[in-house]
Backbone as numpy.savetxt, mean C-alpha at the origin, in Angstrom:
# Nx Ny Nz CAx CAy CAz Cx Cy Cz
11.33 -15.47 6.26 12.67 -14.59 5.84 12.79 -13.09 6.47
13.61 -12.50 7.73 13.50 -11.44 7.70 14.64 -10.62 6.50
13.48 -9.50 6.56 14.72 -8.25 5.50 15.35 -7.41 6.43
16.36 -7.01 5.92 17.14 -6.29 6.60 17.06 -4.73 6.62
17.45 -3.85 7.37 17.00 -2.47 7.09 18.28 -1.78 5.70
17.80 -1.25 4.97 18.33 -0.88 3.90 19.77 0.09 4.61
21.09 -0.25 4.07 21.94 0.58 4.71 21.99 2.06 4.49
21.49 2.44 3.15 21.30 4.33 3.35 20.05 4.78 3.91
19.44 4.12 4.74 18.30 4.36 5.86 18.25 3.78 7.29
19.56 3.95 7.52 19.83 2.90 9.16 18.57 3.68 10.30
18.04 2.68 10.92 17.41 3.05 11.96 18.42 2.94 13.36
18.44 3.90 14.18 19.13 3.79 15.57 18.44 4.55 16.67
18.43 4.54 17.60 17.70 4.83 18.81 18.02 6.21 18.85
16.50 6.89 18.90 16.58 8.11 19.13 16.08 8.81 17.70
15.35 8.09 16.79 14.94 8.34 15.57 13.85 7.66 15.34
12.63 8.53 15.57 11.45 7.86 15.39 10.59 7.47 13.87
9.96 6.60 14.43 9.11 6.00 12.97 8.21 6.88 12.08
8.56 7.18 11.23 7.71 7.33 10.19 6.58 6.84 9.94
5.07 7.15 10.15 4.33 6.10 9.66 3.17 7.12 8.71
2.87 6.19 7.82 2.11 6.54 6.60 0.61 6.07 6.96
-0.31 6.44 6.31 -1.62 5.57 5.59 -2.00 5.56 4.58
-2.40 4.55 4.34 -2.93 4.12 2.38 -4.40 3.99 2.85
-5.10 5.00 2.79 -6.45 4.26 3.01 -7.71 5.44 2.53
-8.77 4.96 1.73 -9.65 5.99 1.16 -10.34 6.58 2.10
-10.24 6.27 3.23 -11.58 7.07 3.69 -10.76 8.47 5.02
-11.30 9.19 4.75 -10.54 10.68 5.59 -11.06 10.63 6.82
-11.96 9.87 7.35 -12.15 10.42 8.80 -11.02 8.90 9.54
-11.13 7.92 8.83 -10.25 6.62 9.23 -8.76 7.26 9.28
-8.49 7.83 8.55 -7.11 8.73 8.40 -6.97 9.10 9.20
-7.62 10.31 9.58 -7.82 11.30 10.56 -7.47 10.52 12.09
-8.34 9.20 11.93 -7.89 8.67 13.29 -6.88 8.21 13.68
-6.12 7.80 12.30 -4.45 7.15 12.70 -3.82 8.15 12.72
-4.00 9.57 12.50 -2.96 10.13 12.24 -3.23 10.52 13.80
-4.59 10.90 14.74 -4.27 11.39 15.87 -3.57 10.29 16.84
-3.73 9.08 16.46 -3.20 8.11 16.97 -1.38 8.13 17.17
-1.13 8.03 15.70 0.64 8.55 15.72 0.92 9.62 16.35
0.16 10.62 16.49 0.73 12.08 17.17 0.96 11.68 18.64
0.18 11.10 19.25 0.22 11.02 20.69 1.04 9.50 21.13
1.43 9.15 19.95 2.14 7.40 20.61 3.65 8.39 20.63
4.47 7.90 21.29 5.71 8.27 21.75 6.77 6.81 20.77
7.74 7.84 20.16 8.33 7.01 19.19 7.98 6.93 17.57
6.59 7.65 17.61 5.98 7.72 16.38 5.93 9.05 15.71
5.96 9.30 14.40 5.27 10.44 13.86 4.87 10.17 12.54
4.04 11.54 12.06 3.12 11.28 10.97 4.00 11.66 9.63
3.54 10.69 9.01 4.73 11.16 7.51 3.63 11.54 6.06
2.46 10.91 6.50 1.22 11.49 5.37 0.44 10.49 5.12
-0.30 10.53 3.90 -1.25 9.69 3.55 -1.49 9.60 2.09
-2.08 8.51 1.77 -2.30 8.32 0.31 -3.96 7.65 0.56
-4.77 8.03 -0.95 -6.03 7.41 -0.88 -6.22 6.36 -2.24
-5.21 6.28 -2.85 -5.38 5.39 -3.89 -3.89 4.71 -4.39
-3.83 4.13 -5.16 -2.37 2.76 -5.37 -1.52 4.12 -5.40
-1.65 4.75 -6.87 -0.45 5.46 -7.50 0.18 6.73 -6.79
-0.96 7.26 -5.59 -0.44 8.50 -4.59 0.49 7.46 -3.50
-0.11 6.29 -3.46 0.80 5.90 -2.10 2.07 5.24 -2.92
2.33 5.21 -4.48 3.68 4.72 -4.59 4.66 6.13 -4.90
3.50 7.30 -4.98 4.35 8.17 -5.11 4.91 8.79 -3.30
3.84 8.24 -2.95 4.46 9.00 -1.34 5.44 7.84 -0.64
5.68 6.77 -1.11 6.63 5.69 -0.89 7.99 6.25 -1.51
7.94 6.69 -2.63 8.90 7.01 -3.44 9.67 8.40 -2.98
8.81 9.35 -2.77 9.15 10.87 -2.13 9.39 10.92 -1.02
8.47 10.25 -0.18 8.87 10.70 1.26 9.29 9.55 2.21
9.26 8.26 1.55 10.19 7.22 2.19 9.49 6.67 3.83
8.70 6.74 3.74 7.86 6.24 5.31 8.43 5.10 5.93
8.73 4.95 7.14 9.40 3.83 7.88 8.39 2.68 7.60
6.94 2.82 7.88 5.77 2.20 8.30 4.38 2.50 7.22
4.26 1.54 6.27 3.08 1.93 5.86 1.64 1.20 6.21
0.62 1.75 6.74 -0.43 0.97 6.88 -1.59 0.93 6.01
-1.89 -0.16 5.37 -2.41 -0.36 4.35 -3.72 -0.57 4.52
-4.83 -0.40 3.93 -5.92 -0.81 4.23 -6.47 -2.09 3.34
-6.88 -3.03 3.89 -7.11 -4.51 2.91 -8.28 -4.20 1.80
-9.14 -3.21 1.99 -10.05 -3.29 1.40 -9.59 -2.44 -0.33
-8.47 -1.83 -0.09 -7.94 -0.84 -0.69 -7.06 -1.72 -2.09
-6.69 -3.06 -1.16 -5.63 -3.89 -1.60 -5.98 -5.29 -1.68
-7.27 -5.83 -2.20 -7.60 -7.16 -1.94 -6.51 -7.93 -2.81
-5.94 -7.83 -3.70 -5.25 -8.73 -4.59 -3.83 -8.51 -4.37
-3.29 -7.81 -3.33 -2.26 -7.44 -2.67 -1.31 -6.91 -3.55
-1.98 -6.43 -4.85 -0.90 -6.06 -5.54 0.06 -4.41 -5.34
-0.92 -3.84 -4.53 0.07 -2.63 -3.95 0.96 -3.19 -3.03
0.74 -4.03 -2.07 1.81 -4.22 -1.11 3.14 -4.82 -1.96
2.57 -5.93 -2.92 3.96 -6.36 -3.54 4.84 -5.34 -4.20
4.41 -3.99 -4.90 5.00 -3.31 -5.69 5.95 -2.00 -4.26
4.94 -1.97 -3.25 5.65 -0.96 -2.35 7.19 -2.11 -1.52
6.54 -3.32 -1.22 7.90 -4.24 -0.65 8.99 -4.09 -1.70
8.66 -4.46 -3.06 9.75 -4.49 -4.13 10.57 -2.94 -4.27
9.72 -1.96 -4.19 10.28 -0.62 -4.21 11.28 -0.30 -3.06
10.98 -0.81 -1.93 11.56 -0.13 -0.48 11.93 -1.51 0.27
12.79 -2.49 0.41 12.79 -3.36 1.49 13.07 -2.69 2.69
13.23 -1.82 2.81 13.00 -1.68 4.35 11.81 -1.03 4.77
10.83 -1.04 3.81 9.84 -0.39 4.41 8.59 -1.25 5.04
8.40 -0.87 6.12 7.44 -1.88 7.20 6.07 -1.71 6.63
5.48 -2.83 6.08 4.21 -2.95 5.79 3.39 -3.38 6.85
2.42 -2.96 7.07 1.19 -3.32 8.12 -0.10 -3.33 7.40
-0.94 -4.39 7.25 -2.17 -4.57 6.42 -3.00 -4.34 7.31
-4.39 -3.53 7.36 -4.84 -3.35 8.37 -6.36 -4.37 8.03
-6.70 -5.13 8.16 -7.77 -6.33 7.73 -8.99 -5.82 7.85
-10.00 -5.65 7.02 -11.21 -5.62 6.85 -11.99 -7.17 6.89
-12.92 -6.83 7.68 -13.94 -8.53 8.19 -13.88 -8.98 6.83
-14.37 -8.52 5.80 -14.58 -9.00 4.36 -12.79 -9.74 3.61
-11.99 -9.44 4.06 -10.76 -9.82 4.00 -10.10 -10.99 4.87
-11.08 -11.10 6.08 -10.51 -11.86 6.91 -10.50 -13.35 6.68
-9.31 -14.02 5.74 -9.56 -15.49 5.24 -8.12 -15.77 5.21
-8.03 -17.10 5.37 -6.49 -17.52 5.31 -5.81 -17.66 3.77
-6.76 -17.31 2.78 -6.03 -16.75 1.40 -5.50 -15.48 1.26
-6.38 -14.42 2.06 -5.84 -13.22 1.87 -4.70 -13.13 2.89
-4.24 -13.37 3.83 -3.45 -13.43 4.77 -2.32 -13.93 4.19
-2.19 -15.52 3.62 -1.23 -15.70 3.16 -0.77 -15.21 2.17
-1.63 -14.54 0.91 -1.02 -13.70 0.02 -0.66 -12.34 0.07
-1.52 -11.73 1.66 -0.10 -10.58 2.15 0.84 -10.46 2.33
1.37 -11.82 3.15 2.54 -12.28 3.35 3.45 -12.09 2.32
3.01 -13.00 1.60 3.46 -13.50 0.51 4.17 -12.44 -0.43
3.31 -11.32 -0.64 3.45 -10.31 -1.38 4.59 -9.17 -0.36
4.71 -9.45 0.63 5.78 -8.28 1.39 5.15 -7.64 3.01
3.78 -8.01 2.90 3.42 -7.75 4.05 4.19 -8.14 5.49
4.46 -7.24 6.47 5.38 -8.10 7.69 4.02 -8.20 8.93
3.02 -7.59 8.99 2.25 -7.51 10.14 0.76 -7.54 9.60
-0.13 -8.01 10.47 -1.65 -7.95 9.86 -2.11 -7.68 11.33
-3.12 -7.02 11.27 -3.96 -6.57 12.58 -5.70 -6.21 11.69
-6.89 -6.65 12.42 -7.96 -6.37 12.21 -7.99 -4.60 11.98
-8.69 -4.34 11.40 -8.91 -2.66 11.06 -9.65 -2.11 12.05
-10.34 -2.82 12.73 -11.20 -2.21 13.61 -10.48 -2.52 14.99
-9.64 -2.77 15.29 -8.75 -2.74 16.22 -8.28 -1.51 16.99
-8.56 -1.61 18.59 -8.33 -0.42 19.36 -7.14 0.07 19.02
-6.82 1.61 19.26 -5.52 2.32 19.12 -4.47 1.37 19.56
-4.62 0.98 21.07 -3.25 0.60 22.21 -2.85 -0.75 21.11
-3.92 -1.83 20.34 -3.43 -2.88 19.87 -2.80 -2.55 18.41
-3.14 -1.35 17.91 -2.46 -0.93 16.75 -1.09 -0.46 17.18
-0.77 0.24 18.09 0.57 0.66 18.44 1.25 -0.22 18.86
0.92 -1.41 19.43 1.66 -2.44 19.91 1.76 -3.00 18.48
1.38 -3.21 17.99 1.85 -4.07 16.39 2.34 -3.48 15.44
2.56 -2.10 15.93 3.61 -1.55 14.79 4.93 -1.84 15.69
5.11 -1.84 16.82 5.67 -2.15 17.52 6.60 -3.35 17.43
5.71 -4.25 17.72 6.13 -5.67 17.42 6.47 -5.93 16.20
6.11 -5.58 15.12 6.53 -5.65 13.74 7.68 -5.24 13.53
7.70 -3.73 14.13 9.53 -2.95 13.70 10.47 -4.07 14.48
10.06 -4.42 15.62 11.36 -5.74 16.23 11.49 -6.63 15.77
10.58 -7.29 15.46 10.48 -8.88 15.05 10.32 -8.82 13.42
9.99 -7.77 12.71 9.39 -7.68 11.31 8.61 -9.12 11.15
7.81 -9.16 11.55 6.45 -9.99 11.76 5.98 -10.13 12.77
4.41 -9.67 12.52 3.74 -9.80 13.55 2.11 -10.17 13.09
1.28 -11.07 13.63 0.33 -11.51 13.08 -1.26 -11.13 14.46
-1.91 -10.45 14.39 -2.34 -10.28 15.73 -3.30 -11.54 16.12
-3.52 -11.79 17.25 -4.12 -13.02 17.64 -5.31 -13.58 17.05
-6.06 -12.47 16.75 -7.60 -12.56 15.99 -7.16 -13.02 15.04
-6.32 -12.70 14.40 -6.08 -13.41 12.73 -5.05 -14.47 12.63
-4.26 -14.87 13.73 -3.56 -16.11 13.67 -3.79 -17.28 13.65
-4.92 -17.58 13.96 -5.46 -18.82 13.79 -6.34 -19.13 12.27
-5.86 -18.10 11.56 -6.18 -18.40 10.37 -5.11 -19.25 9.48
-3.78 -18.80 9.71 -2.60 -19.07 9.32 -1.44 -19.69 10.42
-1.88 -21.24 10.13 -0.92 -21.63 11.61 0.68 -20.99 11.05
1.25 -21.35 9.80 2.46 -20.77 9.63 2.61 -20.17 8.62
2.58 -18.80 8.63 2.53 -18.01 7.67 4.14 -17.85 6.77
3.83 -18.32 5.45 5.13 -18.49 4.51 5.32 -17.20 3.58
6.34 -16.82 3.13 6.92 -15.88 2.24 6.42 -16.76 0.50
5.10 -16.58 0.55 5.54 -17.00 -1.11 4.38 -15.79 -2.40
4.41 -16.34 -3.22 3.89 -15.60 -4.27 2.50 -15.55 -4.01
1.58 -14.46 -4.18 0.38 -14.78 -4.14 -0.26 -15.11 -5.31
0.69 -14.95 -6.37 0.10 -15.00 -8.00 -0.19 -16.73 -7.51
0.63 -17.37 -7.19 0.20 -18.99 -7.45 -0.56 -19.23 -6.98
-0.86 -18.30 -5.65 -2.46 -18.81 -5.10 -3.68 -18.49 -5.79
-3.58 -17.48 -6.48 -4.90 -16.48 -7.73 -4.09 -16.52 -8.60
-4.18 -17.37 -9.81 -4.05 -16.70 -11.09 -4.45 -15.60 -11.49
-5.69 -15.37 -11.16 -6.55 -13.86 -11.62 -5.71 -12.66 -10.89
-4.73 -12.93 -9.85 -4.14 -12.07 -9.38 -2.85 -11.34 -10.19
-2.28 -12.53 -11.11 -0.99 -12.06 -11.33 -1.07 -10.20 -11.77
0.72 -10.00 -11.61 0.53 -8.38 -12.30 1.57 -8.53 -13.40
1.14 -8.37 -13.96 1.91 -8.23 -15.77 2.52 -6.97 -15.70
2.12 -5.78 -15.27 2.71 -4.66 -15.18 3.71 -4.12 -14.36
4.70 -3.30 -14.87 6.06 -2.55 -13.66 4.92 -1.73 -13.13
5.63 -1.19 -12.15 5.51 -0.38 -11.16 5.08 1.04 -11.79
5.66 1.37 -12.83 5.19 3.00 -13.58 4.09 2.97 -14.23
3.86 1.46 -14.65 2.98 1.07 -15.84 1.22 1.08 -15.20
1.77 0.62 -13.79 0.16 0.30 -13.18 -0.05 1.44 -12.31
0.82 2.43 -12.12 0.50 3.91 -11.64 -0.49 4.55 -12.99
0.41 4.67 -14.34 -0.48 5.25 -15.61 -1.75 4.72 -15.64
-2.01 3.22 -15.54 -3.17 2.37 -15.80 -4.45 2.88 -14.48
-3.53 3.32 -13.43 -4.63 3.62 -12.41 -5.19 5.08 -12.91
-4.39 5.99 -13.25 -4.64 7.42 -13.59 -5.86 7.09 -15.25
-5.55 6.58 -15.85 -5.99 6.26 -17.15 -7.57 5.71 -16.87
-7.57 4.94 -15.88 -9.03 4.54 -15.33 -9.96 5.52 -14.68
-9.14 6.42 -14.38 -10.13 7.92 -13.29 -9.96 8.75 -14.74
-10.21 8.44 -15.94 -10.55 9.08 -17.05 -9.70 10.11 -17.59
-8.11 10.08 -16.91 -7.12 11.29 -17.20 -6.38 11.19 -18.73
-6.22 12.38 -19.14 -5.78 12.04 -20.91 -4.12 12.23 -20.29
-3.30 11.44 -21.15 -1.84 11.40 -21.28 -1.24 12.61 -20.92
-1.48 13.67 -21.00 -1.04 14.90 -20.57 -1.06 15.30 -19.04
-2.37 15.01 -18.35 -2.73 15.17 -17.27 -1.98 14.32 -16.33
-1.57 13.06 -16.68 -1.16 11.72 -16.63 0.37 12.36 -16.11
0.83 12.96 -17.14 2.43 13.34 -17.37 2.48 14.42 -16.30
1.49 15.44 -16.04 2.13 16.20 -14.72 1.84 15.55 -13.53
1.22 14.48 -13.34 0.96 14.33 -12.00 2.22 13.27 -11.43
2.80 12.61 -12.35 3.69 11.59 -12.53 5.02 12.21 -12.98
5.24 13.36 -13.38 6.26 14.14 -13.24 6.97 13.39 -14.72
6.29 13.19 -15.78 6.76 12.45 -17.05 6.80 13.20 -17.99
7.37 13.13 -18.90 6.76 13.78 -20.48 5.76 12.88 -21.15
4.75 13.68 -21.62 3.95 13.05 -22.34 4.28 11.74 -23.25
5.40 11.92 -24.17 5.53 10.79 -24.80 6.29 9.37 -24.10
6.86 9.86 -22.76 6.86 8.46 -21.73 5.69 8.25 -21.35
4.59 8.84 -20.78 2.90 8.37 -20.89 2.67 7.57 -22.14
2.82 8.12 -23.26 2.24 7.40 -24.44 2.86 5.91 -24.63
4.46 5.69 -24.36 4.87 4.47 -24.37 4.44 3.85 -23.31
4.34 4.03 -21.79 3.62 3.51 -21.15 2.10 2.72 -21.78
1.31 3.36 -21.94 0.08 3.14 -22.56 0.27 2.07 -23.63
1.00 2.32 -24.68 1.08 1.27 -25.45 1.44 -0.12 -24.96
2.76 0.21 -23.51 2.98 -1.11 -23.22 2.01 -2.00 -22.56
0.96 -1.00 -21.90 0.09 -1.56 -21.09 -1.22 -2.25 -22.04
-1.13 -1.68 -23.15 -2.31 -2.27 -23.97 -1.57 -3.22 -24.72
-0.60 -3.54 -24.89 0.49 -4.66 -25.48 0.01 -6.03 -24.29
0.31 -5.72 -23.11 0.50 -6.77 -22.12 -0.65 -6.83 -21.70
-1.76 -6.55 -21.67 -3.19 -6.57 -21.50 -4.00 -7.14 -22.76
-3.62 -7.41 -23.86 -4.10 -7.48 -25.26 -5.43 -7.18 -25.19
-5.26 -5.46 -25.05 -6.29 -4.59 -25.54 -6.33 -4.17 -26.47
-7.45 -3.80 -26.54 -7.66 -2.68 -28.39 -7.64 -1.44 -28.01
-7.70 -0.80 -27.05 -7.78 0.33 -26.62 -7.76 0.88 -25.26
-7.72 2.00 -24.69 -7.62 2.56 -23.16 -8.88 2.00 -22.58
-10.31 1.78 -23.01 -11.30 1.81 -22.34 -11.27 -0.21 -22.02
-10.57 -0.56 -22.92 -10.86 -2.03 -23.07 -9.43 -2.34 -21.81
-8.57 -1.65 -21.97 -7.56 -2.09 -21.17 -8.20 -1.69 -19.47
-8.65 -0.99 -19.03 -9.38 -0.57 -18.05 -10.16 -2.03 -17.71
-11.05 -2.16 -18.49 -11.89 -3.33 -18.17 -11.75 -4.43 -18.16
-10.00 -4.67 -18.48 -9.70 -6.28 -18.55 -8.96 -5.97 -17.09
-8.37 -4.80 -16.91 -8.09 -4.87 -15.49 -8.65 -5.05 -14.46
-9.54 -4.54 -14.31 -10.80 -4.56 -13.58 -11.36 -6.13 -13.44
-11.67 -6.61 -14.56 -11.91 -8.02 -14.56 -11.21 -9.05 -14.12
-10.02 -8.60 -14.11 -8.66 -9.48 -14.08 -8.43 -9.38 -12.66
-8.65 -8.33 -12.03 -8.38 -8.26 -10.54 -7.05 -7.15 -10.38
-6.33 -6.77 -11.62 -5.26 -5.84 -11.67 -5.74 -4.71 -11.07
-6.98 -4.02 -11.52 -7.64 -2.71 -10.68 -8.69 -3.14 -9.80
-8.92 -2.55 -8.82 -10.08 -2.87 -7.88 -10.70 -1.43 -7.48
-12.08 -1.89 -7.51 -13.10 -0.96 -7.34 -12.91 -0.29 -5.52
-13.20 0.57 -5.21 -12.92 1.25 -3.89 -14.07 0.77 -3.07
-13.62 0.45 -1.64 -14.38 0.03 -0.39 -15.66 0.35 -0.72
-16.90 -0.39 -0.24 -18.08 0.31 0.23 -18.00 1.83 0.96
-17.22 2.09 2.04 -17.47 2.85 2.97 -16.48 4.02 1.89
-16.15 3.94 1.26 -14.98 5.32 0.15 -16.07 5.58 -0.60
-17.30 4.87 -1.15 -17.85 5.15 -2.08 -18.58 6.83 -2.13
-18.20 7.69 -2.68 -18.76 8.94 -2.68 -17.46 9.94 -1.91
-16.35 9.47 -1.66 -15.34 10.19 -1.52 -14.29 10.59 -2.64
-14.11 11.52 -2.83 -13.26 12.20 -3.69 -11.92 11.51 -3.93
-11.84 11.02 -5.13 -10.51 10.20 -5.40 -9.48 11.02 -5.53
-8.16 11.03 -4.51 -7.20 12.07 -4.43 -5.80 11.59 -5.51
-5.32 12.10 -6.39 -4.53 11.57 -7.18 -3.23 12.37 -6.77
-2.88 12.89 -5.52 -1.78 13.47 -5.18 -1.39 12.64 -3.67
-0.61 12.60 -3.20 -0.77 12.14 -1.67 -0.51 13.78 -0.95
-0.79 13.06 0.54 -0.44 14.46 1.48 1.08 14.17 2.31
1.75 14.95 2.20 2.78 14.98 3.23 2.50 15.41 4.35
3.27 15.01 5.41 3.13 15.42 6.95 4.24 16.40 7.17
3.97 17.87 7.13 5.35 18.66 7.81 5.63 19.05 8.63
6.64 19.59 8.90 6.89 20.19 10.61 6.91 19.16 11.54
7.25 17.73 11.43 6.98 16.83 12.42 9.00 16.28 12.86
8.57 16.41 14.19 10.00 16.32 14.82 9.99 14.54 15.28
11.41 14.19 15.55 11.99 13.29 15.99 11.86 13.19 17.47
11.16 11.94 17.86 11.07 11.71 19.20 11.23 10.29 19.55
11.48 9.94 21.10 12.41 8.75 21.18 11.68 7.19 20.31
12.31 6.33 19.90 12.19 5.59 19.16 11.13 4.71 19.97
10.22 3.56 19.42 9.42 2.62 19.99 10.52 1.66 20.21
């Protein structure tokens, strides 16, 4: 089913598409940024390296396109939250070799992804995928299309019971920060919430996950697939708690 562009964010000829990267590897993000900067009709909107910073980026910057590393979102929780938060957002998953399965692709599309392309694809293929996905609101790279003959929009929860997401969007952000060892006061500053609001979210998380305490909640979340470990190539890369927004970008002709 094709999703329409929101009335409050029309896309008309002459306005370029703002592209954001959600990827934990700085070198890869830099490559995407360079590609976007030299592609007519696109401009760089910023990047995020974790789930909660990606949600902040989507809320505050509202890019037109989000390029999501499948290794950072193997259960498609982030894809689902981003799609639900902004129906106009064009979501493209960059699929790692380890995620190149019919199960993952079906789950990603069911969660709200509009396109899928191999993460190692050359620059020209990625630029073309963005254009095709924007025009048709659906694009599967030929290298992946054989895995799913007829991609359908269905809930990934039904395909994988362990992938269920019992938490709200904000609770998920709080849990991500709890997993990084942050206390309520630090979480409140990052998410621009009061400490009492964060405390309320933590209590709700404990209740929903049937956890005794914060540590138990994090352990349960990792075991159930609600939280995921960083991809191997991101090991040793500092975790980012804030997204980075591109500034000073100018509109160019649309793709």
